[in-house]
Amino acid sequence: KQEVTQIPAALSVPEGENLVLNCSFTDSAIYNLQWFRQDPGKGLTSLLLIQSSQREQTSGRLNASLDKSSGRSTLYIAASQPGDSATYLCAVTGFNKFYFGSGTKLNVKP
Amino acid sequence: SQTIHQWPATLVQPVGSPLSLECTVEGTSNPNLYWYRQAAGRGLQLLFYSVGIGQISSEVPQNLSASRPQDRQFILSSKKLLLSDSGFYLCAWSASGDYGYTFGSGTRLTVV
């Protein structure tokens, strides 16, 4: 069974810092990997989707990479802002199933 | 464009009462549909998924059931709620294959 791990569980940084969130998975036979953001009490907002054949995706200040062979993905956030404070979840897709990590709770201090 | 609707947003129900949460998707056909639960301070747990009308796969044996009476409608139900059913319930859809997932805004269920 696929297991997804996210490190660190929580992260607090001052505004303006660049930061990296990590996601690892045990089974490299994935269809894609998706990063989500969840604000308290809200649903999940998709940030980036990386297909299994891709190595990275970029959107604004966000860059996500995927290394299937090592079972790892990173989400890089450049020039962090207080509005980036949220829980970030990664999820990998198998056949009709979606496996989530437990998330990284990010706090960006003004 | 595709949209997903989930209601109600919040719900407070007594123990032993029935439950019905509804999720509908617009702008697509034959989506894969999912119900997830997120307990307080914990990760997302896949409860049910459906690849077509009347086709339901259960991931976790529990007090809940799901139905898909129409192509773009997914319902989560319970005959008698337990305290442990409290949580944040999320519906999601995806196109079949290796496309991404889109989530609804969630239902906060509190069983008292």
PDB file of C-alpha atoms in Angstrom:
ATOM      1  CA  LYS A   1       0.000   0.000   0.000  1.00  0.00           C
ATOM      2  CA  GLN A   2       1.220   3.472  -0.903  1.00  0.00           C
ATOM      3  CA  GLU A   3       2.392   5.561   2.047  1.00  0.00           C
ATOM      4  CA  VAL A   4       2.994   9.285   1.778  1.00  0.00           C
ATOM      5  CA  THR A   5       5.084  11.186   4.313  1.00  0.00           C
ATOM      6  CA  GLN A   6       5.533  14.927   4.645  1.00  0.00           C
ATOM      7  CA  ILE A   7       8.364  16.591   6.504  1.00  0.00           C
ATOM      8  CA  PRO A   8       8.369  18.796   8.458  1.00  0.00           C
ATOM      9  CA  ALA A   9       4.966  18.558  10.131  1.00  0.00           C
ATOM     10  CA  ALA A  10       5.116  22.251  10.990  1.00  0.00           C
ATOM     11  CA  LEU A  11       7.283  25.147   9.916  1.00  0.00           C
ATOM     12  CA  SER A  12       7.482  28.748  11.071  1.00  0.00           C
ATOM     13  CA  VAL A  13       9.523  31.254   9.073  1.00  0.00           C
ATOM     14  CA  PRO A  14       9.843  35.038   8.853  1.00  0.00           C
ATOM     15  CA  GLU A  15       8.357  36.784   5.868  1.00  0.00           C
ATOM     16  CA  GLY A  16      10.566  36.862   2.787  1.00  0.00           C
ATOM     17  CA  GLU A  17      12.330  33.553   3.308  1.00  0.00           C
ATOM     18  CA  ASN A  18      12.557  30.897   0.638  1.00  0.00           C
ATOM     19  CA  LEU A  19      11.454  27.502   1.905  1.00  0.00           C
ATOM     20  CA  VAL A  20      11.158  23.877   0.874  1.00  0.00           C
ATOM     21  CA  LEU A  21       8.469  21.394   1.833  1.00  0.00           C
ATOM     22  CA  ASN A  22       9.190  17.704   1.391  1.00  0.00           C
ATOM     23  CA  CYS A  23       7.009  14.803   0.366  1.00  0.00           C
ATOM     24  CA  SER A  24       8.073  11.162   0.032  1.00  0.00           C
ATOM     25  CA  PHE A  25       6.164   8.118  -1.164  1.00  0.00           C
ATOM     26  CA  THR A  26       6.888   4.415  -0.999  1.00  0.00           C
ATOM     27  CA  ASP A  27       5.579   3.155  -4.355  1.00  0.00           C
ATOM     28  CA  SER A  28       7.052   4.826  -7.418  1.00  0.00           C
ATOM     29  CA  ALA A  29       4.267   3.508  -9.681  1.00  0.00           C
ATOM     30  CA  ILE A  30       2.229   6.694  -9.563  1.00  0.00           C
ATOM     31  CA  TYR A  31       0.141   8.478 -12.193  1.00  0.00           C
ATOM     32  CA  ASN A  32       0.797  11.957 -10.880  1.00  0.00           C
ATOM     33  CA  LEU A  33       1.559  13.988  -7.794  1.00  0.00           C
ATOM     34  CA  GLN A  34      -0.468  16.977  -6.705  1.00  0.00           C
ATOM     35  CA  TRP A  35       0.209  19.691  -4.138  1.00  0.00           C
ATOM     36  CA  PHE A  36      -2.704  21.283  -2.314  1.00  0.00           C
ATOM     37  CA  ARG A  37      -3.200  24.112   0.100  1.00  0.00           C
ATOM     38  CA  GLN A  38      -5.763  23.977   2.896  1.00  0.00           C
ATOM     39  CA  ASP A  39      -6.740  27.003   4.939  1.00  0.00           C
ATOM     40  CA  PRO A  40      -8.290  26.356   8.394  1.00  0.00           C
ATOM     41  CA  GLY A  41     -11.815  24.996   8.108  1.00  0.00           C
ATOM     42  CA  LYS A  42     -11.720  25.113   4.318  1.00  0.00           C
ATOM     43  CA  GLY A  43     -11.500  22.676   1.462  1.00  0.00           C
ATOM     44  CA  LEU A  44      -8.389  21.866  -0.546  1.00  0.00           C
ATOM     45  CA  THR A  45      -7.119  24.162  -3.269  1.00  0.00           C
ATOM     46  CA  SER A  46      -4.938  22.626  -5.942  1.00  0.00           C
ATOM     47  CA  LEU A  47      -1.585  24.370  -6.368  1.00  0.00           C
ATOM     48  CA  LEU A  48       0.398  22.243  -8.785  1.00  0.00           C
ATOM     49  CA  LEU A  49      -0.060  18.948 -10.605  1.00  0.00           C
ATOM     50  CA  ILE A  50       2.964  17.023 -11.864  1.00  0.00           C
ATOM     51  CA  GLN A  51       2.297  14.209 -14.306  1.00  0.00           C
ATOM     52  CA  SER A  52       4.373  11.069 -13.827  1.00  0.00           C
ATOM     53  CA  SER A  53       6.401  11.848 -16.960  1.00  0.00           C
ATOM     54  CA  GLN A  54       7.263  15.361 -15.796  1.00  0.00           C
ATOM     55  CA  ARG A  55      10.038  16.536 -13.517  1.00  0.00           C
ATOM     56  CA  GLU A  56       8.646  19.826 -12.288  1.00  0.00           C
ATOM     57  CA  GLN A  57       5.896  22.406 -12.502  1.00  0.00           C
ATOM     58  CA  THR A  58       5.922  26.098 -11.733  1.00  0.00           C
ATOM     59  CA  SER A  59       3.223  28.571 -10.838  1.00  0.00           C
ATOM     60  CA  GLY A  60       4.220  32.049  -9.729  1.00  0.00           C
ATOM     61  CA  ARG A  61       6.363  31.767  -6.616  1.00  0.00           C
ATOM     62  CA  LEU A  62       5.768  28.021  -6.376  1.00  0.00           C
ATOM     63  CA  ASN A  63       7.885  25.308  -7.917  1.00  0.00           C
ATOM     64  CA  ALA A  64       7.278  21.609  -7.425  1.00  0.00           C
ATOM     65  CA  SER A  65       9.677  18.868  -8.453  1.00  0.00           C
ATOM     66  CA  LEU A  66       9.174  15.145  -8.795  1.00  0.00           C
ATOM     67  CA  ASP A  67      11.741  12.349  -8.651  1.00  0.00           C
ATOM     68  CA  LYS A  68       9.797   9.135  -9.124  1.00  0.00           C
ATOM     69  CA  SER A  69      12.791   6.845  -8.836  1.00  0.00           C
ATOM     70  CA  SER A  70      13.619   8.090  -5.353  1.00  0.00           C
ATOM     71  CA  GLY A  71       9.982   8.574  -4.334  1.00  0.00           C
ATOM     72  CA  ARG A  72      10.355  12.253  -3.543  1.00  0.00           C
ATOM     73  CA  SER A  73       8.775  15.582  -4.320  1.00  0.00           C
ATOM     74  CA  THR A  74       9.576  19.052  -3.076  1.00  0.00           C
ATOM     75  CA  LEU A  75       7.510  22.220  -3.050  1.00  0.00           C
ATOM     76  CA  TYR A  76       9.629  25.341  -3.171  1.00  0.00           C
ATOM     77  CA  ILE A  77       8.061  28.621  -2.090  1.00  0.00           C
ATOM     78  CA  ALA A  78      10.014  31.728  -2.958  1.00  0.00           C
ATOM     79  CA  ALA A  79       9.842  34.972  -0.994  1.00  0.00           C
ATOM     80  CA  SER A  80       7.246  33.697   1.467  1.00  0.00           C
ATOM     81  CA  GLN A  81       4.401  35.963   2.558  1.00  0.00           C
ATOM     82  CA  PRO A  82       2.020  35.876   5.551  1.00  0.00           C
ATOM     83  CA  GLY A  83      -0.748  34.954   3.114  1.00  0.00           C
ATOM     84  CA  ASP A  84       1.101  31.714   2.394  1.00  0.00           C
ATOM     85  CA  SER A  85       0.284  30.521   5.912  1.00  0.00           C
ATOM     86  CA  ALA A  86      -1.757  27.328   5.549  1.00  0.00           C
ATOM     87  CA  THR A  87      -1.390  23.569   5.592  1.00  0.00           C
ATOM     88  CA  TYR A  88       0.229  22.133   2.487  1.00  0.00           C
ATOM     89  CA  LEU A  89      -0.675  18.609   1.437  1.00  0.00           C
ATOM     90  CA  CYS A  90       0.865  16.407  -1.188  1.00  0.00           C
ATOM     91  CA  ALA A  91      -0.997  13.527  -2.755  1.00  0.00           C
ATOM     92  CA  VAL A  92       0.014  10.807  -5.184  1.00  0.00           C
ATOM     93  CA  THR A  93      -2.368   9.081  -7.537  1.00  0.00           C
ATOM     94  CA  GLY A  94      -2.562   5.367  -8.084  1.00  0.00           C
ATOM     95  CA  PHE A  95      -5.244   3.547 -10.034  1.00  0.00           C
ATOM     96  CA  ASN A  96      -8.438   5.454  -9.157  1.00  0.00           C
ATOM     97  CA  LYS A  97      -7.045   6.206  -5.721  1.00  0.00           C
ATOM     98  CA  PHE A  98      -5.432   9.199  -4.185  1.00  0.00           C
ATOM     99  CA  TYR A  99      -3.044   8.930  -1.238  1.00  0.00           C
ATOM    100  CA  PHE A 100      -2.414  11.953   0.976  1.00  0.00           C
ATOM    101  CA  GLY A 101       0.381  12.906   3.263  1.00  0.00           C
ATOM    102  CA  SER A 102      -0.516  14.331   6.654  1.00  0.00           C
ATOM    103  CA  GLY A 103       0.559  17.812   5.617  1.00  0.00           C
ATOM    104  CA  THR A 104       2.983  20.548   6.601  1.00  0.00           C
ATOM    105  CA  LYS A 105       1.512  23.428   8.584  1.00  0.00           C
ATOM    106  CA  LEU A 106       3.266  26.601   7.487  1.00  0.00           C
ATOM    107  CA  ASN A 107       3.256  29.849   9.453  1.00  0.00           C
ATOM    108  CA  VAL A 108       4.863  32.882   7.812  1.00  0.00           C
ATOM    109  CA  LYS A 109       5.438  35.628  10.352  1.00  0.00           C
ATOM    110  CA  PRO A 110       5.200  39.282   9.288  1.00  0.00           C
TER     111      PRO A 110
ATOM    112  CA  SER B   1     -15.747  24.982 -16.728  1.00  0.00           C
ATOM    113  CA  GLN B   2     -16.202  22.273 -14.153  1.00  0.00           C
ATOM    114  CA  THR B   3     -17.490  23.031 -10.684  1.00  0.00           C
ATOM    115  CA  ILE B   4     -18.172  20.915  -7.647  1.00  0.00           C
ATOM    116  CA  HIS B   5     -20.824  21.707  -5.084  1.00  0.00           C
ATOM    117  CA  GLN B   6     -21.042  20.270  -1.625  1.00  0.00           C
ATOM    118  CA  TRP B   7     -23.651  20.950   1.042  1.00  0.00           C
ATOM    119  CA  PRO B   8     -24.386  21.720   3.745  1.00  0.00           C
ATOM    120  CA  ALA B   9     -21.306  23.629   4.864  1.00  0.00           C
ATOM    121  CA  THR B  10     -21.867  22.853   8.533  1.00  0.00           C
ATOM    122  CA  LEU B  11     -24.077  20.382  10.320  1.00  0.00           C
ATOM    123  CA  VAL B  12     -24.710  19.554  13.968  1.00  0.00           C
ATOM    124  CA  GLN B  13     -26.519  16.270  14.516  1.00  0.00           C
ATOM    125  CA  PRO B  14     -27.396  14.254  17.631  1.00  0.00           C
ATOM    126  CA  VAL B  15     -26.019  10.766  18.137  1.00  0.00           C
ATOM    127  CA  GLY B  16     -28.262   8.173  16.522  1.00  0.00           C
ATOM    128  CA  SER B  17     -29.717  10.526  13.924  1.00  0.00           C
ATOM    129  CA  PRO B  18     -29.432   9.891  10.168  1.00  0.00           C
ATOM    130  CA  LEU B  19     -27.066  11.711   7.839  1.00  0.00           C
ATOM    131  CA  SER B  20     -27.154  12.708   4.204  1.00  0.00           C
ATOM    132  CA  LEU B  21     -24.435  14.798   2.586  1.00  0.00           C
ATOM    133  CA  GLU B  22     -24.674  15.612  -1.084  1.00  0.00           C
ATOM    134  CA  CYS B  23     -22.077  16.406  -3.700  1.00  0.00           C
ATOM    135  CA  THR B  24     -22.692  17.338  -7.324  1.00  0.00           C
ATOM    136  CA  VAL B  25     -20.351  18.079 -10.192  1.00  0.00           C
ATOM    137  CA  GLU B  26     -21.133  20.271 -13.174  1.00  0.00           C
ATOM    138  CA  GLY B  27     -19.459  20.659 -16.518  1.00  0.00           C
ATOM    139  CA  THR B  28     -18.163  17.139 -16.973  1.00  0.00           C
ATOM    140  CA  SER B  29     -19.484  13.659 -17.543  1.00  0.00           C
ATOM    141  CA  ASN B  30     -18.571  10.307 -16.017  1.00  0.00           C
ATOM    142  CA  PRO B  31     -16.279  11.733 -13.362  1.00  0.00           C
ATOM    143  CA  ASN B  32     -14.607   9.648 -10.689  1.00  0.00           C
ATOM    144  CA  LEU B  33     -16.089  10.781  -7.373  1.00  0.00           C
ATOM    145  CA  TYR B  34     -14.633  10.535  -3.895  1.00  0.00           C
ATOM    146  CA  TRP B  35     -15.590  11.078  -0.263  1.00  0.00           C
ATOM    147  CA  TYR B  36     -12.846  11.887   2.223  1.00  0.00           C
ATOM    148  CA  ARG B  37     -12.947  12.549   5.940  1.00  0.00           C
ATOM    149  CA  GLN B  38     -10.526  14.681   7.878  1.00  0.00           C
ATOM    150  CA  ALA B  39     -10.681  14.249  11.649  1.00  0.00           C
ATOM    151  CA  ALA B  40      -9.470  17.122  13.822  1.00  0.00           C
ATOM    152  CA  GLY B  41      -5.688  17.455  13.565  1.00  0.00           C
ATOM    153  CA  ARG B  42      -5.369  14.437  11.332  1.00  0.00           C
ATOM    154  CA  GLY B  43      -4.839  13.664   7.676  1.00  0.00           C
ATOM    155  CA  LEU B  44      -7.336  12.868   4.959  1.00  0.00           C
ATOM    156  CA  GLN B  45      -8.917   9.440   4.936  1.00  0.00           C
ATOM    157  CA  LEU B  46     -10.486   8.077   1.776  1.00  0.00           C
ATOM    158  CA  LEU B  47     -13.951   6.702   2.607  1.00  0.00           C
ATOM    159  CA  PHE B  48     -15.548   5.847  -0.731  1.00  0.00           C
ATOM    160  CA  TYR B  49     -14.905   6.273  -4.411  1.00  0.00           C
ATOM    161  CA  SER B  50     -17.028   5.707  -7.476  1.00  0.00           C
ATOM    162  CA  VAL B  51     -16.084   5.295 -11.121  1.00  0.00           C
ATOM    163  CA  GLY B  52     -19.669   5.186 -12.403  1.00  0.00           C
ATOM    164  CA  ILE B  53     -23.367   5.183 -11.548  1.00  0.00           C
ATOM    165  CA  GLY B  54     -24.127   2.588  -8.919  1.00  0.00           C
ATOM    166  CA  GLN B  55     -20.444   1.629  -8.578  1.00  0.00           C
ATOM    167  CA  ILE B  56     -19.168   2.257  -5.076  1.00  0.00           C
ATOM    168  CA  SER B  57     -15.905   1.107  -3.539  1.00  0.00           C
ATOM    169  CA  SER B  58     -15.501   1.287   0.214  1.00  0.00           C
ATOM    170  CA  GLU B  59     -12.078   1.861   1.684  1.00  0.00           C
ATOM    171  CA  VAL B  60     -12.854   1.635   5.375  1.00  0.00           C
ATOM    172  CA  PRO B  61     -15.563  -0.465   7.110  1.00  0.00           C
ATOM    173  CA  GLN B  62     -17.607   1.930   9.194  1.00  0.00           C
ATOM    174  CA  ASN B  63     -20.953   3.439  10.004  1.00  0.00           C
ATOM    175  CA  LEU B  64     -21.253   5.212   6.672  1.00  0.00           C
ATOM    176  CA  SER B  65     -22.434   4.348   3.174  1.00  0.00           C
ATOM    177  CA  ALA B  66     -22.307   6.060  -0.191  1.00  0.00           C
ATOM    178  CA  SER B  67     -24.504   6.068  -3.257  1.00  0.00           C
ATOM    179  CA  ARG B  68     -24.291   7.451  -6.765  1.00  0.00           C
ATOM    180  CA  PRO B  69     -27.833   7.688  -8.112  1.00  0.00           C
ATOM    181  CA  GLN B  70     -26.852   9.902 -11.045  1.00  0.00           C
ATOM    182  CA  ASP B  71     -23.668  10.392 -13.050  1.00  0.00           C
ATOM    183  CA  ARG B  72     -22.665  13.613 -11.305  1.00  0.00           C
ATOM    184  CA  GLN B  73     -24.220  13.100  -7.875  1.00  0.00           C
ATOM    185  CA  PHE B  74     -22.532  11.437  -4.931  1.00  0.00           C
ATOM    186  CA  ILE B  75     -24.251  11.012  -1.567  1.00  0.00           C
ATOM    187  CA  LEU B  76     -22.766  10.084   1.799  1.00  0.00           C
ATOM    188  CA  SER B  77     -25.216   8.617   4.287  1.00  0.00           C
ATOM    189  CA  SER B  78     -25.568   7.090   7.701  1.00  0.00           C
ATOM    190  CA  LYS B  79     -28.582   5.516   9.380  1.00  0.00           C
ATOM    191  CA  LYS B  80     -27.359   6.259  12.908  1.00  0.00           C
ATOM    192  CA  LEU B  81     -24.536   8.676  13.601  1.00  0.00           C
ATOM    193  CA  LEU B  82     -21.854   8.008  16.192  1.00  0.00           C
ATOM    194  CA  LEU B  83     -19.753  10.560  18.048  1.00  0.00           C
ATOM    195  CA  SER B  84     -16.732   9.272  16.133  1.00  0.00           C
ATOM    196  CA  ASP B  85     -18.363  10.325  12.848  1.00  0.00           C
ATOM    197  CA  SER B  86     -17.588  13.957  13.639  1.00  0.00           C
ATOM    198  CA  GLY B  87     -15.145  15.518  11.217  1.00  0.00           C
ATOM    199  CA  PHE B  88     -14.659  17.467   8.058  1.00  0.00           C
ATOM    200  CA  TYR B  89     -16.058  15.683   5.006  1.00  0.00           C
ATOM    201  CA  LEU B  90     -14.738  16.490   1.577  1.00  0.00           C
ATOM    202  CA  CYS B  91     -16.042  15.465  -1.808  1.00  0.00           C
ATOM    203  CA  ALA B  92     -13.705  15.398  -4.800  1.00  0.00           C
ATOM    204  CA  TRP B  93     -13.838  14.554  -8.479  1.00  0.00           C
ATOM    205  CA  SER B  94     -11.382  13.686 -11.198  1.00  0.00           C
ATOM    206  CA  ALA B  95     -11.537  12.757 -14.836  1.00  0.00           C
ATOM    207  CA  SER B  96     -10.661   9.115 -15.322  1.00  0.00           C
ATOM    208  CA  GLY B  97      -6.987   8.520 -15.822  1.00  0.00           C
ATOM    209  CA  ASP B  98      -4.046  10.540 -14.635  1.00  0.00           C
ATOM    210  CA  TYR B  99      -5.579  13.959 -14.218  1.00  0.00           C
ATOM    211  CA  GLY B 100      -5.661  15.955 -11.034  1.00  0.00           C
ATOM    212  CA  TYR B 101      -8.359  16.152  -8.433  1.00  0.00           C
ATOM    213  CA  THR B 102     -10.686  18.997  -7.520  1.00  0.00           C
ATOM    214  CA  PHE B 103     -12.227  19.251  -4.078  1.00  0.00           C
ATOM    215  CA  GLY B 104     -15.460  20.702  -2.814  1.00  0.00           C
ATOM    216  CA  SER B 105     -15.530  23.207   0.021  1.00  0.00           C
ATOM    217  CA  GLY B 106     -16.313  20.574   2.643  1.00  0.00           C
ATOM    218  CA  THR B 107     -18.932  19.887   5.306  1.00  0.00           C
ATOM    219  CA  ARG B 108     -18.099  20.293   8.963  1.00  0.00           C
ATOM    220  CA  LEU B 109     -20.095  17.617  10.824  1.00  0.00           C
ATOM    221  CA  THR B 110     -20.366  17.690  14.600  1.00  0.00           C
ATOM    222  CA  VAL B 111     -22.162  14.825  16.277  1.00  0.00           C
ATOM    223  CA  VAL B 112     -23.343  15.720  19.771  1.00  0.00           C
TER     224      VAL B 112
END
